[in-house]
Amino acid sequence: MDIYLLDWASLLLRWLHVITVIAWIGASFYFVWLDNHLVRPTADDLKAKGVDGELWAVHGGGFYNPQKYMVAPANLPQDLHWFYWESYWTWMSGFALFVVLYLCNASQMLIDPRVHTWGAPWQAVVAALGFLVVGSAVYDIACQALGRTKDGQIGNDGRVMAVVAAFVVLESWLACHLFAGRAAFLIVGATLATMMTANVAHWIIPGQKKVIAQMRAGQKPDPIYGQRGKQRSVHNTYFGLPVLIAMLSNHYGMLYQRPDNWLVLCVLMAAGVSIRIFFVKRHKGVNGWDSLGLAALLIGGLIVRMAPAPQAAAAAPVTLEQVQAIAAQRCLACHTGEVAQKGVRLDSAEGLSAHKAQIYQQVIVQRAMPLNNATGLTEEERALIGRWARQP
């Protein structure tokens, strides 16, 4: 029953997480697109109101005319629509999923003795949480120390992002040498996601609230709050795709079960940034094919580098009895009897044959099973299972 309820908790949390991710990233992408398509108004009445940019759009059978004020309109309306719950719920649902699947099951999901030996599971849990805290602190210090131009204005994002990139490379290397590969990828992605939500919670929304409070009090709004919010919002849009690829990649053992898995993660994240740069340029009317080409080069390079070596033809067919012997030693700890994980039973010839395609996908293609290779499946045994699965 515990496993059954855990599966439901995992499913519902994952569903909530995906819903909120779509809402948050979708809103972020839309507002970046909107900012890059605004044009300065020509009408005198709009200029008099302080409108800095506007555009006309058509969607769903209606016409829309968004207008942006810099720093704020002269008369603040009472009914304001805020965009923050998407960010908060994305982080909370993702963190809850991380706790349920990884931290509460640290000995299996977080720790891989072949990578690093921890004295106790709680030490790995504390270290994993430490990555999130330290990452957010490093990024925030970089923004405050380096995120200004020589004349004191908000800017110099290149220096900030260079620090973030260097930190991500270091964190990826360290995480992949301390935790199971699957968990390490997730931790790095979660660190960036924590930076993003911290931007919303500690800078963007509080800054907007201060501007509103100043206006309600009849004071002139300080433009610094809008500038800081804009800076952090721009950073978030470049963090988004690297976070998504880190989250998706932990479903593919071929990525994280490699000695150079940290490098694979860094390359995938760099490709995500390049793809986002292409879209941002595209929004501005510039075809940044160089950015898209770089992403394709990075991903293509990974595909070539990670391609498995050609296997020699088997001298003799692999029998089901041979596979049963391997399964008995490597698989039955989780896939036997009524408590078989995911309902996949491999304790009989019928079970192995019925799940032949799944075995090939999980053991050979994705290399996701055994989980963290806890039972020590050898490469020779994996190759034998692959030959059996490919047999007619």
XYZ file of C-alpha atoms in Angstrom:
392
model
C 0.000 0.000 0.000
C 2.853 2.378 0.799
C 4.311 1.953 -2.683
C 0.866 2.394 -4.192
C 0.264 5.659 -2.340
C 3.779 6.836 -3.143
C 3.111 6.317 -6.844
C -0.063 8.400 -6.563
C 1.779 11.154 -4.700
C 4.479 11.136 -7.357
C 1.956 11.246 -10.189
C -0.129 14.067 -8.727
C 2.890 16.175 -7.734
C 4.455 15.673 -11.147
C 1.186 16.663 -12.827
C 0.895 19.793 -10.681
C 4.529 20.625 -11.400
C 4.079 20.329 -15.161
C 0.922 22.470 -15.069
C 2.607 25.260 -13.129
C 5.775 25.045 -15.252
C 3.693 25.546 -18.384
C 1.942 28.533 -16.798
C 5.183 30.129 -15.547
C 7.445 29.540 -18.537
C 4.599 30.403 -20.895
C 4.011 33.734 -19.153
C 7.758 34.433 -19.091
C 8.122 33.698 -22.799
C 5.091 35.825 -23.610
C 6.312 38.892 -21.740
C 9.787 38.663 -23.292
C 8.106 38.441 -26.687
C 5.859 41.358 -25.773
C 8.752 43.566 -24.649
C 10.631 42.879 -27.866
C 7.637 43.747 -30.064
C 6.547 46.989 -28.431
C 6.890 50.091 -30.577
C 6.947 53.686 -29.407
C 3.529 55.270 -29.854
C 2.997 58.085 -32.343
C -0.338 59.298 -30.976
C -0.042 62.386 -28.805
C -2.590 61.148 -26.275
C -0.551 57.997 -25.619
C 2.656 59.996 -25.246
C 0.910 62.344 -22.830
C -0.157 59.369 -20.689
C 3.443 58.144 -20.488
C 3.047 55.098 -22.725
C 6.544 53.929 -23.647
C 5.524 51.140 -26.013
C 2.468 49.416 -27.459
C 1.437 46.803 -29.952
C -1.685 45.431 -31.615
C -2.333 41.696 -31.697
C -5.136 39.408 -32.773
C -5.961 36.146 -31.040
C -9.011 34.000 -30.422
C -11.287 36.175 -32.502
C -10.414 39.415 -30.693
C -7.972 42.305 -30.925
C -5.610 43.258 -28.100
C -3.699 46.492 -27.530
C -1.139 46.039 -24.699
C 0.609 49.229 -23.570
C 3.698 49.552 -21.394
C 4.350 52.519 -19.101
C 7.814 53.481 -17.989
C 7.994 53.617 -14.898
C 4.262 53.559 -14.147
C 1.035 55.241 -15.286
C 0.098 58.572 -13.758
C -3.143 57.143 -12.396
C -2.740 53.659 -10.987
C -5.831 51.467 -11.432
C -7.130 49.526 -8.458
C -7.424 46.216 -10.319
C -3.918 44.950 -11.117
C -3.090 41.471 -12.405
C -0.004 39.940 -10.842
C 2.177 37.140 -12.174
C 3.830 35.308 -9.317
C 1.746 32.330 -8.220
C 2.995 30.385 -11.280
C 6.592 30.760 -10.100
C 5.901 29.969 -6.459
C 3.816 26.883 -7.190
C 6.302 25.626 -9.751
C 9.059 25.714 -7.161
C 6.941 24.341 -4.322
C 5.568 21.449 -6.376
C 9.012 20.661 -7.782
C 10.609 20.766 -4.335
C 7.859 18.561 -2.912
C 8.462 16.052 -5.709
C 12.201 16.195 -5.000
C 11.547 15.487 -1.315
C 9.157 12.597 -1.962
C 11.196 10.865 -4.659
C 14.800 11.670 -3.702
C 15.289 13.034 -0.198
C 12.923 10.560 1.483
C 14.554 7.748 -0.456
C 18.120 9.024 -0.343
C 19.831 5.655 0.010
C 18.432 4.518 -3.345
C 17.826 7.684 -5.367
C 20.383 10.186 -4.086
C 23.364 8.001 -3.250
C 25.445 5.881 -5.601
C 28.297 4.156 -3.685
C 30.262 3.856 -6.929
C 30.344 7.653 -7.157
C 30.788 8.695 -3.530
C 30.504 6.977 -0.160
C 28.449 8.931 2.374
C 28.615 8.204 6.080
C 24.820 8.354 6.329
C 21.922 9.224 3.993
C 21.127 12.410 5.950
C 24.521 13.810 4.990
C 23.675 13.477 1.300
C 20.291 15.121 1.938
C 21.911 18.115 3.662
C 24.484 18.423 0.898
C 21.785 18.349 -1.803
C 19.848 21.133 -0.060
C 23.106 23.032 0.363
C 23.549 23.135 -3.405
C 20.256 25.024 -3.762
C 21.133 27.542 -1.034
C 24.718 28.161 -2.143
C 23.726 28.498 -5.803
C 21.120 31.139 -5.040
C 23.569 33.023 -2.812
C 26.334 33.021 -5.439
C 23.976 34.295 -8.114
C 22.516 37.028 -5.909
C 25.966 38.242 -4.837
C 27.062 38.305 -8.488
C 24.032 40.408 -9.421
C 24.604 42.916 -6.673
C 28.388 43.110 -7.041
C 28.714 42.949 -10.825
C 25.274 43.810 -12.192
C 25.883 47.522 -12.623
C 27.530 49.688 -15.249
C 30.378 52.119 -14.491
C 27.900 54.932 -13.919
C 25.961 52.889 -11.356
C 23.045 51.883 -13.588
C 21.604 48.356 -13.631
C 23.408 46.447 -16.367
C 26.579 44.453 -17.122
C 24.542 41.278 -17.409
C 27.382 39.667 -19.346
C 29.605 39.582 -16.265
C 26.802 38.195 -14.112
C 25.944 35.470 -16.594
C 29.630 34.559 -16.946
C 29.779 33.974 -13.184
C 26.582 31.900 -13.344
C 27.949 29.824 -16.244
C 31.208 29.136 -14.397
C 29.287 28.206 -11.252
C 26.976 25.848 -13.164
C 29.976 24.053 -14.685
C 31.593 23.706 -11.250
C 28.335 22.632 -9.623
C 27.660 20.075 -12.362
C 31.111 18.542 -11.922
C 30.810 18.466 -8.134
C 27.239 17.137 -8.070
C 28.087 14.350 -10.508
C 30.996 13.346 -8.257
C 28.892 13.320 -5.084
C 25.459 12.012 -6.068
C 23.900 9.415 -8.333
C 23.895 10.791 -11.881
C 20.129 11.060 -12.114
C 19.953 13.005 -8.847
C 22.927 15.185 -9.793
C 21.229 16.380 -12.982
C 18.095 17.186 -11.013
C 20.018 19.076 -8.320
C 21.749 21.317 -10.864
C 18.441 22.072 -12.586
C 16.758 22.695 -9.222
C 19.510 25.147 -8.266
C 18.795 27.263 -11.342
C 15.062 26.974 -10.695
C 15.618 28.183 -7.131
C 17.510 31.205 -8.479
C 14.567 31.953 -10.760
C 11.922 31.754 -8.052
C 14.119 33.753 -5.661
C 14.274 36.475 -8.316
C 10.490 36.628 -8.388
C 10.005 36.376 -4.608
C 12.799 38.677 -3.433
C 13.263 41.205 -6.229
C 10.601 41.367 -8.937
C 7.418 41.252 -6.840
C 8.749 43.248 -3.832
C 10.027 45.903 -6.239
C 6.645 46.162 -7.904
C 4.949 46.425 -4.512
C 7.270 49.269 -3.492
C 6.496 51.166 -6.708
C 2.773 50.751 -6.073
C 3.135 51.840 -2.446
C 5.035 54.962 -3.526
C 2.343 55.817 -6.051
C -0.468 55.245 -3.560
C 1.339 57.643 -1.222
C 1.552 60.282 -3.928
C 5.320 59.893 -4.341
C 7.285 59.637 -7.563
C 8.215 55.976 -8.136
C 11.889 55.131 -7.939
C 12.907 53.633 -11.324
C 15.524 51.402 -9.677
C 12.868 48.849 -8.714
C 11.692 48.446 -12.289
C 15.280 48.204 -13.540
C 16.151 45.493 -11.033
C 12.982 43.590 -11.799
C 13.678 43.778 -15.516
C 17.235 42.537 -15.035
C 16.179 39.532 -12.983
C 13.323 38.768 -15.364
C 15.697 38.725 -18.340
C 18.021 36.377 -16.470
C 15.099 34.059 -15.753
C 14.228 33.734 -19.418
C 17.730 32.417 -20.169
C 17.648 30.016 -17.203
C 14.349 28.464 -18.305
C 15.452 26.070 -21.061
C 18.539 24.792 -19.176
C 16.256 23.966 -16.239
C 13.829 22.130 -18.507
C 16.538 20.002 -20.155
C 18.003 19.134 -16.734
C 14.590 17.967 -15.553
C 13.865 15.968 -18.696
C 17.318 14.429 -18.965
C 17.053 12.443 -15.741
C 14.622 10.134 -17.567
C 17.438 9.066 -19.913
C 20.129 6.929 -18.344
C 22.274 7.220 -21.472
C 22.935 10.830 -20.392
C 23.648 10.553 -16.688
C 25.209 7.076 -16.467
C 28.487 8.146 -18.050
C 31.864 9.029 -16.516
C 31.632 12.438 -18.233
C 27.974 12.980 -17.334
C 28.696 16.443 -15.882
C 30.047 17.546 -19.251
C 26.975 16.156 -21.029
C 24.738 18.208 -18.729
C 26.756 21.394 -19.283
C 26.631 20.989 -23.066
C 22.863 20.389 -23.025
C 22.330 23.481 -20.869
C 24.536 25.575 -23.146
C 22.457 24.405 -26.107
C 19.320 25.476 -24.213
C 20.725 28.977 -23.702
C 21.663 29.207 -27.398
C 18.150 28.192 -28.449
C 16.654 30.838 -26.149
C 19.013 33.475 -27.561
C 17.781 32.594 -31.042
C 14.157 33.151 -30.036
C 14.919 36.423 -28.239
C 16.717 37.722 -31.328
C 13.868 36.483 -33.485
C 11.419 38.500 -31.379
C 13.506 41.570 -32.173
C 13.350 40.881 -35.910
C 16.877 39.453 -36.123
C 17.526 35.969 -37.491
C 20.168 34.677 -35.128
C 20.979 31.578 -37.107
C 24.423 31.494 -35.506
C 22.808 30.807 -32.098
C 20.609 28.081 -33.541
C 23.588 26.656 -35.407
C 25.641 26.575 -32.212
C 22.847 24.684 -30.430
C 22.659 22.186 -33.284
C 26.452 21.789 -33.227
C 26.481 21.158 -29.484
C 23.657 18.624 -29.597
C 25.024 16.967 -32.729
C 28.441 16.699 -31.104
C 26.896 14.945 -28.120
C 25.013 12.518 -30.331
C 28.210 11.563 -32.158
C 30.356 11.397 -29.023
C 27.858 9.292 -27.088
C 27.039 6.865 -29.894
C 27.550 3.261 -28.736
C 30.294 1.271 -30.379
C 29.107 -1.171 -33.068
C 28.571 -4.636 -31.655
C 29.890 -7.710 -33.328
C 27.339 -10.254 -34.447
C 26.503 -12.781 -31.781
C 28.114 -16.156 -32.266
C 25.009 -17.919 -30.987
C 21.468 -16.926 -30.046
C 20.876 -15.880 -26.447
C 18.498 -18.204 -24.651
C 15.726 -17.135 -22.318
C 17.375 -19.211 -19.592
C 20.491 -17.024 -19.806
C 18.412 -13.886 -19.364
C 16.486 -15.468 -16.475
C 19.762 -16.138 -14.688
C 20.776 -12.464 -15.020
C 17.335 -11.243 -13.982
C 17.384 -13.456 -10.889
C 20.602 -11.798 -9.755
C 20.109 -8.218 -10.952
C 16.373 -7.501 -11.252
C 14.256 -9.507 -8.829
C 15.008 -7.284 -5.840
C 12.409 -4.887 -7.281
C 10.498 -6.900 -9.883
C 9.119 -9.970 -8.235
C 5.853 -11.022 -6.614
C 2.934 -8.778 -5.794
C 5.182 -5.836 -4.800
C 6.899 -5.617 -8.176
C 7.757 -1.997 -9.022
C 5.384 -0.464 -11.584
C 3.661 -3.847 -11.823
C 6.547 -5.231 -13.912
C 7.254 -8.807 -12.859
C 10.405 -10.424 -14.194
C 10.367 -13.557 -12.039
C 9.130 -15.863 -14.773
C 9.752 -16.668 -18.409
C 6.322 -15.277 -19.249
C 7.067 -12.000 -17.438
C 10.387 -11.520 -19.222
C 8.853 -12.218 -22.620
C 5.857 -9.958 -21.989
C 8.098 -7.024 -21.022
C 10.776 -7.621 -23.635
C 10.293 -4.222 -25.309
C 10.314 -2.389 -21.952
C 13.439 -4.229 -20.874
C 15.204 -3.207 -24.065
C 14.139 0.421 -23.639
C 15.038 0.718 -19.948
C 18.145 -1.475 -19.807
C 19.715 -0.955 -23.225
C 18.484 2.297 -24.771
C 18.093 4.517 -21.705
C 20.342 2.521 -19.369
C 18.018 3.617 -16.576
C 17.722 0.154 -15.048
C 18.817 -1.200 -12.663
C 18.288 2.084 -10.806
C 21.739 3.622 -10.281
C 22.924 0.118 -11.259
C 22.595 -0.779 -7.579
C 22.719 -4.519 -8.320
C 25.912 -4.249 -10.379
C 24.731 -5.263 -13.842
C 27.899 -5.712 -15.904
C 28.394 -4.397 -19.423
C 28.680 -7.976 -20.659
C 25.315 -8.833 -19.083
C 23.757 -5.673 -20.488
C 25.038 -6.570 -23.956
C 23.671 -10.100 -23.638
C 20.233 -8.761 -22.654
C 20.382 -6.419 -25.653
C 21.128 -9.262 -28.018
C 18.257 -11.286 -26.571
C 15.821 -8.364 -26.853
C 16.739 -7.804 -30.505
C 16.184 -11.425 -31.408
C 12.940 -12.166 -33.256
